[in-house]
Amino acid sequence: MNASRKTLISSCLALFSLLFIFLTKSLPESQLWKGYKTVYVTSQKLSEENIYSVFLKKGLNKTVSRINQSVPVFSGIAPVQLQSKDSYLYKRNSFFTDKSNSYFIYYVPQNQSDKIEEVLTELNGYPETVAGVDGDAVFPWICPILCLILAGYLFYKTKRRLNFFLSILPFILFSFARPLYTVCAACCLAFAADFMAVNLYGRKNFLNDLKNSVFIVPLIIIPVFMMVFSSFLNSILFIFAFAGGWALVICAEELSLLYLNYRKISSFEFVYIKKSSSVKVINEKNFIHLAFLSGFILLFLVLSFFLTGKASSSIDSSDRPFLPGPVSSGIENALPDLRDFMDWSWLTMSFPYRKLGETAEADSLYGQSVCVSEYKEVSGQITQSLNKVLTYDSSFKASIYDKIEKINYPALEKMMLRQGKNTNYSYTKNGGISSEKSLGLILIFFSLTPLALCLYFAAGKLRNGFSL
């Protein structure tokens, strides 16, 4: 492969990797609703209206409450319609109480959530009143900061600083783009792998030196496989970060050679005297780095227990009520969703054209049409034709979604639309929508990986009759 083509491919790969990581950035949170905080209040003294007035007093005028809901969609021909007891308008009231009907529920937009603490303080000051908010836990930004500290330490220790910096740059971006415990711990393992690999890069048999790769490969492969248990996307991003880092190294090297050739500064290519097998990536001096790395990753496990934060609430988490919220598709859909709202909208808009008392099964609504008879005189005779005025299809649904966006009050339907058009809702005690799965197991496994490599190195030294 010629130099210019190699430069082009490596630069494209590096750029794509960095953009992919940046565009998939995600700040973790642990609230039930995307973009909203859920405040729940029970009181023997305050009415629902009294409680809502406290929100208004603190400036939370965009709070979604049963008090400020209205009819989201109506027909211009028949704006007032009788609602049955199983109508969506009655069912949606379930979103404003907990499962036991003991708490009133209020939804505060994220951009006004800084005032929630003041609301809770005032409400909890009333007798026989208890107020709380859904999970407020966040992953501490100290995690990517710790990654930077480790990267800085290894940068100071390595002799090939430019290559090392370029190889870990995507991982640094990765740790800040997705500041999760597992991601930051995985990045620390990658730092150690790159720290050892840059010492071998460019030497003979760099890619097939089994003696050294036994210390490097596990630090890359294990994070890829283990993070699948938490997030498949994180595993993919880890691979892109590794590929992007080394693409940067190759790109920088090729650009340097092209520059030297252009300036005719050098007509030969430098070759390392020592081949890869003659260089030890782990020796008695840097053996301590792996042991230190194991303890460093355990620090992330400690942080996950003590620094995840807790909700600003006087209610113990074990006593928290079952709150309305988005749930997985496999869970029973106990609350109405946008599909129910869309069916109700169709019945509302088509009401003026239907016979009084006419009903339809919910499953058969989609695809229905409303036709109006038109009469014309043709050749001296009156003929009848049917004119389709309304159809329950994708265009109708798009028009209803557009109406939701234009609602000028804090509508529940707007909040539901933000969660996704196919989202199910039920009562849940789930602490949030972005929690890490298998967090403790993954971090323990990550901390054991460098420790296992330490033991492997120690066993080899003792087996050969050398002391540590």
Tab-separated table of C-alpha atoms in Angstrom:
chain	number	residue	atom	x	y	z
A	1	MET	CA	0.000	0.000	0.000
A	2	ASN	CA	1.520	3.348	-1.040
A	3	ALA	CA	2.010	6.075	1.541
A	4	SER	CA	-0.692	8.454	0.306
A	5	ARG	CA	-3.348	5.707	0.245
A	6	LYS	CA	-2.297	4.499	3.684
A	7	THR	CA	-2.526	8.064	4.998
A	8	LEU	CA	-5.988	8.549	3.490
A	9	ILE	CA	-7.399	5.312	4.930
A	10	SER	CA	-5.939	5.827	8.391
A	11	SER	CA	-7.091	9.453	8.582
A	12	CYS	CA	-10.625	8.525	7.445
A	13	LEU	CA	-10.807	5.720	10.026
A	14	ALA	CA	-9.557	8.018	12.783
A	15	LEU	CA	-11.989	10.785	11.849
A	16	PHE	CA	-14.930	8.378	11.603
A	17	SER	CA	-14.101	6.822	14.984
A	18	LEU	CA	-13.877	10.189	16.725
A	19	LEU	CA	-17.136	11.408	15.130
A	20	PHE	CA	-18.948	8.160	15.942
A	21	ILE	CA	-17.930	8.396	19.594
A	22	PHE	CA	-18.872	12.066	19.780
A	23	LEU	CA	-22.251	11.646	18.072
A	24	THR	CA	-23.246	8.764	20.369
A	25	LYS	CA	-22.421	10.668	23.545
A	26	SER	CA	-24.835	10.045	26.389
A	27	LEU	CA	-24.931	11.639	29.832
A	28	PRO	CA	-26.309	9.038	32.248
A	29	GLU	CA	-29.253	9.826	34.453
A	30	SER	CA	-31.605	7.849	36.618
A	31	GLN	CA	-34.959	9.558	36.291
A	32	LEU	CA	-38.049	7.733	35.083
A	33	TRP	CA	-39.102	10.117	32.322
A	34	LYS	CA	-36.789	11.461	29.632
A	35	GLY	CA	-36.615	15.217	30.074
A	36	TYR	CA	-38.820	15.325	33.184
A	37	LYS	CA	-38.480	14.847	36.926
A	38	THR	CA	-41.317	13.142	38.784
A	39	VAL	CA	-42.375	14.751	42.070
A	40	TYR	CA	-44.786	12.757	44.285
A	41	VAL	CA	-46.646	14.235	47.248
A	42	THR	CA	-49.026	12.821	49.858
A	43	SER	CA	-50.768	15.089	52.350
A	44	GLN	CA	-53.627	15.004	54.825
A	45	LYS	CA	-53.754	18.802	54.907
A	46	LEU	CA	-53.134	19.999	51.343
A	47	SER	CA	-55.366	19.439	48.337
A	48	GLU	CA	-54.042	18.722	44.860
A	49	GLU	CA	-54.700	22.367	43.950
A	50	ASN	CA	-52.840	23.615	47.049
A	51	ILE	CA	-49.827	21.497	46.175
A	52	TYR	CA	-49.832	22.692	42.566
A	53	SER	CA	-49.903	26.312	43.783
A	54	VAL	CA	-46.534	25.721	45.481
A	55	PHE	CA	-45.040	24.753	42.104
A	56	LEU	CA	-46.399	27.939	40.561
A	57	LYS	CA	-45.110	29.979	43.503
A	58	LYS	CA	-41.574	28.688	42.841
A	59	GLY	CA	-41.814	29.509	39.140
A	60	LEU	CA	-42.429	25.957	37.872
A	61	ASN	CA	-45.166	27.050	35.476
A	62	LYS	CA	-44.481	24.270	32.959
A	63	THR	CA	-45.188	21.473	35.438
A	64	VAL	CA	-47.436	18.760	33.973
A	65	SER	CA	-50.284	18.233	36.431
A	66	ARG	CA	-53.827	16.939	36.356
A	67	ILE	CA	-54.874	20.497	37.285
A	68	ASN	CA	-53.679	22.038	34.020
A	69	GLN	CA	-54.679	19.334	31.538
A	70	SER	CA	-57.252	20.024	28.851
A	71	VAL	CA	-58.750	18.284	25.814
A	72	PRO	CA	-55.732	17.849	23.516
A	73	VAL	CA	-57.677	17.180	20.304
A	74	PHE	CA	-61.218	18.156	19.376
A	75	SER	CA	-63.409	18.310	16.308
A	76	GLY	CA	-64.265	21.753	14.999
A	77	ILE	CA	-67.687	20.463	13.976
A	78	ALA	CA	-68.487	18.859	17.347
A	79	PRO	CA	-66.082	20.376	19.927
A	80	VAL	CA	-68.082	19.047	22.893
A	81	GLN	CA	-68.546	15.271	23.084
A	82	LEU	CA	-69.761	12.960	25.808
A	83	GLN	CA	-66.939	10.778	27.137
A	84	SER	CA	-67.484	7.181	28.264
A	85	LYS	CA	-65.920	5.901	31.487
A	86	ASP	CA	-63.276	3.967	29.540
A	87	SER	CA	-62.355	6.995	27.435
A	88	TYR	CA	-58.702	7.944	27.127
A	89	LEU	CA	-59.430	11.288	28.851
A	90	TYR	CA	-60.448	9.437	32.008
A	91	LYS	CA	-57.708	6.800	31.774
A	92	ARG	CA	-54.929	9.385	31.513
A	93	ASN	CA	-55.761	10.613	35.035
A	94	SER	CA	-53.920	7.495	36.245
A	95	PHE	CA	-50.658	9.244	35.342
A	96	PHE	CA	-51.237	11.758	38.132
A	97	THR	CA	-51.439	9.326	41.073
A	98	ASP	CA	-49.332	6.414	42.208
A	99	LYS	CA	-50.559	2.825	42.025
A	100	SER	CA	-52.206	2.991	45.468
A	101	ASN	CA	-53.775	6.435	44.846
A	102	SER	CA	-51.939	7.731	47.917
A	103	TYR	CA	-49.703	10.266	46.148
A	104	PHE	CA	-50.340	13.086	43.721
A	105	ILE	CA	-47.876	13.106	40.816
A	106	TYR	CA	-46.354	16.173	39.136
A	107	TYR	CA	-43.880	16.223	36.242
A	108	VAL	CA	-41.309	19.025	36.139
A	109	PRO	CA	-39.352	19.726	32.899
A	110	GLN	CA	-35.611	19.192	33.186
A	111	ASN	CA	-34.880	22.853	32.431
A	112	GLN	CA	-36.813	23.887	35.572
A	113	SER	CA	-35.612	21.089	37.846
A	114	ASP	CA	-33.232	23.347	39.773
A	115	LYS	CA	-36.259	24.681	41.685
A	116	ILE	CA	-37.488	21.246	42.785
A	117	GLU	CA	-35.446	21.312	45.985
A	118	GLU	CA	-37.226	24.497	47.073
A	119	VAL	CA	-40.629	22.929	46.344
A	120	LEU	CA	-39.787	19.803	48.358
A	121	THR	CA	-38.499	21.863	51.270
A	122	GLU	CA	-41.702	23.898	51.463
A	123	LEU	CA	-44.053	20.929	51.002
A	124	ASN	CA	-42.257	18.802	53.589
A	125	GLY	CA	-42.619	21.720	56.001
A	126	TYR	CA	-46.382	21.272	56.121
A	127	PRO	CA	-47.799	18.896	58.783
A	128	GLU	CA	-48.773	15.420	57.605
A	129	THR	CA	-47.206	16.084	54.212
A	130	VAL	CA	-44.431	14.082	52.574
A	131	ALA	CA	-42.910	14.919	49.184
A	132	GLY	CA	-40.182	13.256	47.154
A	133	VAL	CA	-38.684	13.144	43.683
A	134	ASP	CA	-37.733	10.229	41.443
A	135	GLY	CA	-34.136	9.012	41.302
A	136	ASP	CA	-31.704	11.902	41.101
A	137	ALA	CA	-28.592	9.734	40.953
A	138	VAL	CA	-25.888	10.731	38.496
A	139	PHE	CA	-22.575	9.150	37.616
A	140	PRO	CA	-19.825	11.349	39.074
A	141	TRP	CA	-17.697	13.299	36.628
A	142	ILE	CA	-14.739	12.271	38.754
A	143	CYS	CA	-14.622	9.042	36.700
A	144	PRO	CA	-13.350	10.620	33.444
A	145	ILE	CA	-11.167	12.902	35.564
A	146	LEU	CA	-9.560	9.795	37.074
A	147	CYS	CA	-9.020	8.524	33.531
A	148	LEU	CA	-7.172	11.731	32.720
A	149	ILE	CA	-4.997	11.346	35.826
A	150	LEU	CA	-3.997	7.813	34.860
A	151	ALA	CA	-3.395	8.868	31.255
A	152	GLY	CA	-1.223	11.751	32.446
A	153	TYR	CA	0.825	9.476	34.685
A	154	LEU	CA	1.451	6.942	31.892
A	155	PHE	CA	2.182	9.785	29.449
A	156	TYR	CA	4.889	10.971	31.833
A	157	LYS	CA	6.344	7.469	32.122
A	158	THR	CA	6.433	6.526	28.436
A	159	LYS	CA	9.341	7.452	26.162
A	160	ARG	CA	7.168	7.581	23.014
A	161	ARG	CA	4.786	10.256	24.152
A	162	LEU	CA	3.334	11.384	20.825
A	163	ASN	CA	2.315	7.870	19.788
A	164	PHE	CA	0.924	7.156	23.222
A	165	PHE	CA	-1.112	10.364	23.281
A	166	LEU	CA	-2.571	9.709	19.820
A	167	SER	CA	-3.426	6.092	20.664
A	168	ILE	CA	-5.384	7.030	23.805
A	169	LEU	CA	-7.021	10.225	22.491
A	170	PRO	CA	-10.236	8.447	21.336
A	171	PHE	CA	-10.473	6.687	24.717
A	172	ILE	CA	-10.247	10.033	26.523
A	173	LEU	CA	-13.067	11.335	24.330
A	174	PHE	CA	-14.986	8.097	24.956
A	175	SER	CA	-14.724	8.492	28.738
A	176	PHE	CA	-16.168	12.022	28.603
A	177	ALA	CA	-18.779	11.237	25.933
A	178	ARG	CA	-20.187	8.370	28.023
A	179	PRO	CA	-19.049	8.951	31.651
A	180	LEU	CA	-20.112	5.534	32.928
A	181	TYR	CA	-18.191	3.518	35.495
A	182	THR	CA	-17.705	0.549	33.164
A	183	VAL	CA	-16.632	2.751	30.250
A	184	CYS	CA	-14.076	4.693	32.295
A	185	ALA	CA	-12.672	1.499	33.834
A	186	ALA	CA	-12.389	-0.064	30.375
A	187	CYS	CA	-10.572	3.043	29.126
A	188	CYS	CA	-8.042	2.661	31.941
A	189	LEU	CA	-7.317	-0.901	30.786
A	190	ALA	CA	-6.899	0.418	27.235
A	191	PHE	CA	-4.432	3.059	28.486
A	192	ALA	CA	-2.274	0.295	29.975
A	193	ALA	CA	-2.488	-1.745	26.764
A	194	ASP	CA	-1.463	1.211	24.612
A	195	PHE	CA	1.298	2.129	27.074
A	196	MET	CA	2.879	-1.279	26.418
A	197	ALA	CA	2.023	-1.454	22.704
A	198	VAL	CA	3.630	1.864	21.694
A	199	ASN	CA	6.931	0.527	23.003
A	200	LEU	CA	6.719	-2.254	20.419
A	201	TYR	CA	5.200	-0.373	17.513
A	202	GLY	CA	7.435	-0.246	14.434
A	203	ARG	CA	9.737	-3.021	15.584
A	204	LYS	CA	10.185	-6.312	13.727
A	205	ASN	CA	7.448	-8.914	14.465
A	206	PHE	CA	5.358	-6.244	16.188
A	207	LEU	CA	2.080	-8.002	15.347
A	208	ASN	CA	3.054	-11.609	16.073
A	209	ASP	CA	5.102	-11.349	19.255
A	210	LEU	CA	3.211	-13.786	21.515
A	211	LYS	CA	5.507	-13.245	24.490
A	212	ASN	CA	4.462	-9.613	24.834
A	213	SER	CA	0.939	-9.814	23.399
A	214	VAL	CA	-0.155	-12.039	26.293
A	215	PHE	CA	0.041	-8.917	28.466
A	216	ILE	CA	-1.543	-6.553	25.911
A	217	VAL	CA	-4.362	-8.465	24.190
A	218	PRO	CA	-6.375	-9.336	27.354
A	219	LEU	CA	-6.535	-5.649	28.285
A	220	ILE	CA	-8.314	-4.995	24.967
A	221	ILE	CA	-10.356	-8.172	24.439
A	222	ILE	CA	-11.809	-8.515	27.950
A	223	PRO	CA	-13.412	-5.029	28.051
A	224	VAL	CA	-15.022	-5.673	24.656
A	225	PHE	CA	-16.666	-8.903	25.832
A	226	MET	CA	-17.508	-7.816	29.363
A	227	MET	CA	-19.172	-4.532	28.393
A	228	VAL	CA	-21.671	-6.457	26.264
A	229	PHE	CA	-23.415	-7.389	29.525
A	230	SER	CA	-23.927	-3.686	30.237
A	231	SER	CA	-24.248	-2.164	26.775
A	232	PHE	CA	-23.544	-3.632	23.347
A	233	LEU	CA	-23.029	-0.101	21.993
A	234	ASN	CA	-20.263	0.554	24.531
A	235	SER	CA	-18.423	-2.547	23.298
A	236	ILE	CA	-18.680	-1.332	19.706
A	237	LEU	CA	-17.493	2.149	20.680
A	238	PHE	CA	-14.534	0.639	22.567
A	239	ILE	CA	-13.468	-1.174	19.385
A	240	PHE	CA	-13.784	2.042	17.374
A	241	ALA	CA	-11.770	3.934	19.995
A	242	PHE	CA	-8.964	1.377	19.796
A	243	ALA	CA	-8.974	1.325	15.989
A	244	GLY	CA	-9.226	5.113	15.810
A	245	GLY	CA	-6.312	5.611	18.188
A	246	TRP	CA	-3.949	3.467	16.199
A	247	ALA	CA	-5.224	4.964	12.953
A	248	LEU	CA	-4.107	8.327	14.365
A	249	VAL	CA	-0.675	6.871	15.152
A	250	ILE	CA	-0.293	5.491	11.620
A	251	CYS	CA	-1.629	8.689	10.056
A	252	ALA	CA	0.810	10.842	12.048
A	253	GLU	CA	3.726	8.602	11.093
A	254	GLU	CA	2.829	8.629	7.375
A	255	LEU	CA	2.335	12.387	7.343
A	256	SER	CA	5.740	12.803	8.983
A	257	LEU	CA	7.390	10.635	6.312
A	258	LEU	CA	5.609	12.486	3.527
A	259	TYR	CA	6.806	15.790	4.969
A	260	LEU	CA	10.409	14.565	5.221
A	261	ASN	CA	10.315	13.259	1.663
A	262	TYR	CA	8.811	16.532	0.441
A	263	ARG	CA	11.527	18.568	2.163
A	264	LYS	CA	14.158	15.990	1.133
A	265	ILE	CA	15.463	15.995	4.647
A	266	SER	CA	15.986	12.256	4.709
A	267	SER	CA	16.190	9.683	1.973
A	268	PHE	CA	16.045	6.623	4.185
A	269	GLU	CA	13.618	5.142	6.703
A	270	PHE	CA	14.644	4.608	10.319
A	271	VAL	CA	14.545	1.003	11.541
A	272	TYR	CA	14.639	-0.056	15.203
A	273	ILE	CA	17.687	-2.164	16.015
A	274	LYS	CA	15.920	-4.244	18.642
A	275	LYS	CA	13.133	-6.452	17.342
A	276	SER	CA	9.854	-6.848	19.245
A	277	SER	CA	10.816	-10.056	21.053
A	278	SER	CA	13.908	-8.325	22.504
A	279	VAL	CA	11.814	-5.707	24.284
A	280	LYS	CA	9.980	-6.559	27.501
A	281	VAL	CA	6.706	-4.741	27.994
A	282	ILE	CA	6.599	-5.987	31.602
A	283	ASN	CA	9.708	-6.087	33.748
A	284	GLU	CA	10.592	-5.718	37.392
A	285	LYS	CA	10.421	-1.924	37.162
A	286	ASN	CA	6.976	-1.515	35.605
A	287	PHE	CA	5.482	-4.653	37.176
A	288	ILE	CA	4.016	-2.337	39.783
A	289	HIS	CA	1.972	-0.535	37.093
A	290	LEU	CA	-0.326	-3.534	36.611
A	291	ALA	CA	-0.823	-3.995	40.332
A	292	PHE	CA	-1.574	-0.289	40.659
A	293	LEU	CA	-4.067	-0.528	37.766
A	294	SER	CA	-5.981	-3.286	39.529
A	295	GLY	CA	-6.417	-1.128	42.628
A	296	PHE	CA	-7.199	1.921	40.482
A	297	ILE	CA	-10.159	0.148	38.861
A	298	LEU	CA	-11.418	-0.999	42.256
A	299	LEU	CA	-11.682	2.701	43.035
A	300	PHE	CA	-14.427	2.933	40.381
A	301	LEU	CA	-16.303	0.158	42.188
A	302	VAL	CA	-16.047	2.100	45.452
A	303	LEU	CA	-17.290	5.252	43.720
A	304	SER	CA	-20.272	3.361	42.303
A	305	PHE	CA	-21.392	2.589	45.861
A	306	PHE	CA	-20.798	5.953	47.499
A	307	LEU	CA	-20.935	8.683	44.855
A	308	THR	CA	-23.957	7.826	42.728
A	309	GLY	CA	-26.040	10.360	44.619
A	310	LYS	CA	-29.507	9.937	46.013
A	311	ALA	CA	-32.880	11.487	45.493
A	312	SER	CA	-33.744	14.688	47.300
A	313	SER	CA	-36.514	13.108	49.288
A	314	SER	CA	-37.566	12.398	52.836
A	315	ILE	CA	-38.861	9.021	51.649
A	316	ASP	CA	-36.681	5.946	51.961
A	317	SER	CA	-36.065	4.324	48.578
A	318	SER	CA	-37.565	1.038	49.778
A	319	ASP	CA	-40.808	2.895	50.655
A	320	ARG	CA	-41.008	4.807	47.405
A	321	PRO	CA	-44.427	4.337	45.756
A	322	PHE	CA	-45.006	2.659	42.420
A	323	LEU	CA	-44.860	5.616	40.021
A	324	PRO	CA	-46.181	5.923	36.458
A	325	GLY	CA	-43.381	5.692	33.954
A	326	PRO	CA	-42.037	4.206	30.717
A	327	VAL	CA	-41.439	0.461	30.957
A	328	SER	CA	-39.981	-2.312	28.827
A	329	SER	CA	-42.186	-3.758	26.111
A	330	GLY	CA	-42.457	-7.089	27.916
A	331	ILE	CA	-44.121	-5.542	30.993
A	332	GLU	CA	-47.892	-5.307	31.248
A	333	ASN	CA	-49.132	-2.010	29.819
A	334	ALA	CA	-51.236	-0.864	32.801
A	335	LEU	CA	-51.507	2.765	31.663
A	336	PRO	CA	-52.714	4.236	28.362
A	337	ASP	CA	-50.121	5.070	25.733
A	338	LEU	CA	-49.978	7.082	22.522
A	339	ARG	CA	-51.672	4.271	20.614
A	340	ASP	CA	-54.676	4.603	22.927
A	341	PHE	CA	-54.532	8.364	22.500
A	342	MET	CA	-54.458	7.991	18.713
A	343	ASP	CA	-57.511	5.683	18.744
A	344	TRP	CA	-59.369	8.189	20.927
A	345	SER	CA	-58.346	10.997	18.559
A	346	TRP	CA	-59.769	9.077	15.614
A	347	LEU	CA	-63.077	8.515	17.397
A	348	THR	CA	-63.159	12.202	18.351
A	349	MET	CA	-62.433	13.535	14.864
A	350	SER	CA	-64.741	11.052	13.107
A	351	PHE	CA	-67.613	11.517	15.584
A	352	PRO	CA	-69.585	14.047	13.483
A	353	TYR	CA	-69.655	11.579	10.582
A	354	ARG	CA	-70.668	8.449	12.482
A	355	LYS	CA	-74.133	7.282	13.448
A	356	LEU	CA	-75.112	7.996	17.030
A	357	GLY	CA	-74.405	5.015	19.241
A	358	GLU	CA	-72.082	3.435	16.667
A	359	THR	CA	-69.045	1.749	18.276
A	360	ALA	CA	-65.974	0.011	16.924
A	361	GLU	CA	-63.435	-2.405	18.326
A	362	ALA	CA	-60.139	-0.735	19.150
A	363	ASP	CA	-58.147	-3.308	17.171
A	364	SER	CA	-60.102	-2.498	14.001
A	365	LEU	CA	-59.877	1.289	14.091
A	366	TYR	CA	-56.669	1.726	12.089
A	367	GLY	CA	-57.453	1.761	8.390
A	368	GLN	CA	-61.025	2.924	8.817
A	369	SER	CA	-62.353	5.663	6.558
A	370	VAL	CA	-65.189	8.144	6.788
A	371	CYS	CA	-67.127	8.770	3.608
A	372	VAL	CA	-69.790	11.377	2.917
A	373	SER	CA	-72.469	10.877	0.283
A	374	GLU	CA	-72.592	13.474	-2.445
A	375	TYR	CA	-75.466	13.868	-4.914
A	376	LYS	CA	-75.089	15.299	-8.400
A	377	GLU	CA	-77.389	15.729	-11.364
A	378	VAL	CA	-76.017	13.911	-14.373
A	379	SER	CA	-77.998	13.888	-17.626
A	380	GLY	CA	-81.169	14.785	-15.806
A	381	GLN	CA	-80.684	12.080	-13.141
A	382	ILE	CA	-79.576	12.372	-9.522
A	383	THR	CA	-76.526	10.173	-8.869
A	384	GLN	CA	-74.889	9.347	-5.558
A	385	SER	CA	-71.122	9.164	-4.962
A	386	LEU	CA	-69.056	8.640	-1.865
A	387	ASN	CA	-66.410	11.201	-0.965
A	388	LYS	CA	-63.726	10.033	1.469
A	389	VAL	CA	-63.154	12.846	3.971
A	390	LEU	CA	-61.110	11.134	6.676
A	391	THR	CA	-58.930	8.026	6.902
A	392	TYR	CA	-57.172	6.561	9.924
A	393	ASP	CA	-53.762	6.167	8.311
A	394	SER	CA	-50.195	7.429	8.697
A	395	SER	CA	-51.200	10.886	7.440
A	396	PHE	CA	-53.916	11.138	10.090
A	397	LYS	CA	-51.445	10.104	12.802
A	398	ALA	CA	-48.913	12.662	11.558
A	399	SER	CA	-51.562	15.393	11.755
A	400	ILE	CA	-52.399	14.405	15.363
A	401	TYR	CA	-48.711	14.432	16.348
A	402	ASP	CA	-48.471	17.900	14.798
A	403	LYS	CA	-51.447	19.020	16.918
A	404	ILE	CA	-49.650	17.732	20.042
A	405	GLU	CA	-46.577	19.798	19.241
A	406	LYS	CA	-48.721	22.919	18.935
A	407	ILE	CA	-50.525	22.497	22.276
A	408	ASN	CA	-49.965	25.665	24.333
A	409	TYR	CA	-50.250	24.141	27.824
A	410	PRO	CA	-48.039	21.563	29.632
A	411	ALA	CA	-49.730	18.537	28.075
A	412	LEU	CA	-49.177	14.963	29.195
A	413	GLU	CA	-49.267	13.956	25.519
A	414	LYS	CA	-46.238	16.152	24.788
A	415	MET	CA	-44.338	14.403	27.547
A	416	MET	CA	-45.390	10.982	26.238
A	417	LEU	CA	-44.360	11.875	22.701
A	418	ARG	CA	-40.868	12.732	23.934
A	419	GLN	CA	-40.502	9.209	25.359
A	420	GLY	CA	-41.154	7.650	21.935
A	421	LYS	CA	-44.261	6.875	19.917
A	422	ASN	CA	-44.234	3.161	20.757
A	423	THR	CA	-43.397	3.427	24.463
A	424	ASN	CA	-45.408	1.431	27.003
A	425	TYR	CA	-46.340	2.794	30.437
A	426	SER	CA	-47.034	1.190	33.759
A	427	TYR	CA	-46.426	1.626	37.501
A	428	THR	CA	-42.825	0.952	38.433
A	429	LYS	CA	-40.248	1.320	41.201
A	430	ASN	CA	-37.444	1.353	38.662
A	431	GLY	CA	-34.743	3.788	39.742
A	432	GLY	CA	-34.127	5.150	36.291
A	433	ILE	CA	-33.766	4.732	32.568
A	434	SER	CA	-29.975	4.759	32.221
A	435	SER	CA	-28.604	2.573	34.975
A	436	GLU	CA	-25.666	0.291	34.180
A	437	LYS	CA	-26.368	-3.405	34.097
A	438	SER	CA	-24.025	-5.870	35.864
A	439	LEU	CA	-21.952	-2.921	37.075
A	440	GLY	CA	-20.342	-4.598	40.084
A	441	LEU	CA	-19.566	-7.844	38.227
A	442	ILE	CA	-17.934	-6.028	35.306
A	443	LEU	CA	-15.779	-3.781	37.495
A	444	ILE	CA	-14.604	-6.723	39.612
A	445	PHE	CA	-13.688	-8.628	36.465
A	446	PHE	CA	-11.850	-5.569	35.106
A	447	SER	CA	-9.856	-5.221	38.339
A	448	LEU	CA	-8.953	-8.920	38.303
A	449	THR	CA	-7.600	-8.741	34.725
A	450	PRO	CA	-4.376	-6.786	35.472
A	451	LEU	CA	-4.032	-8.720	38.737
A	452	ALA	CA	-4.122	-11.997	36.791
A	453	LEU	CA	-1.430	-10.650	34.448
A	454	CYS	CA	0.676	-9.745	37.501
A	455	LEU	CA	0.373	-13.298	38.807
A	456	TYR	CA	1.248	-14.681	35.372
A	457	PHE	CA	4.395	-12.553	35.262
A	458	ALA	CA	5.331	-13.491	38.839
A	459	ALA	CA	4.771	-17.193	38.165
A	460	GLY	CA	7.016	-17.006	35.109
A	461	LYS	CA	9.802	-15.315	37.052
A	462	LEU	CA	9.616	-17.812	39.895
A	463	ARG	CA	9.444	-20.750	37.503
A	464	ASN	CA	12.678	-19.590	35.885
A	465	GLY	CA	14.366	-19.295	39.230
A	466	PHE	CA	14.424	-15.538	39.500
A	467	SER	CA	13.170	-13.565	42.463
A	468	LEU	CA	10.904	-10.584	42.026
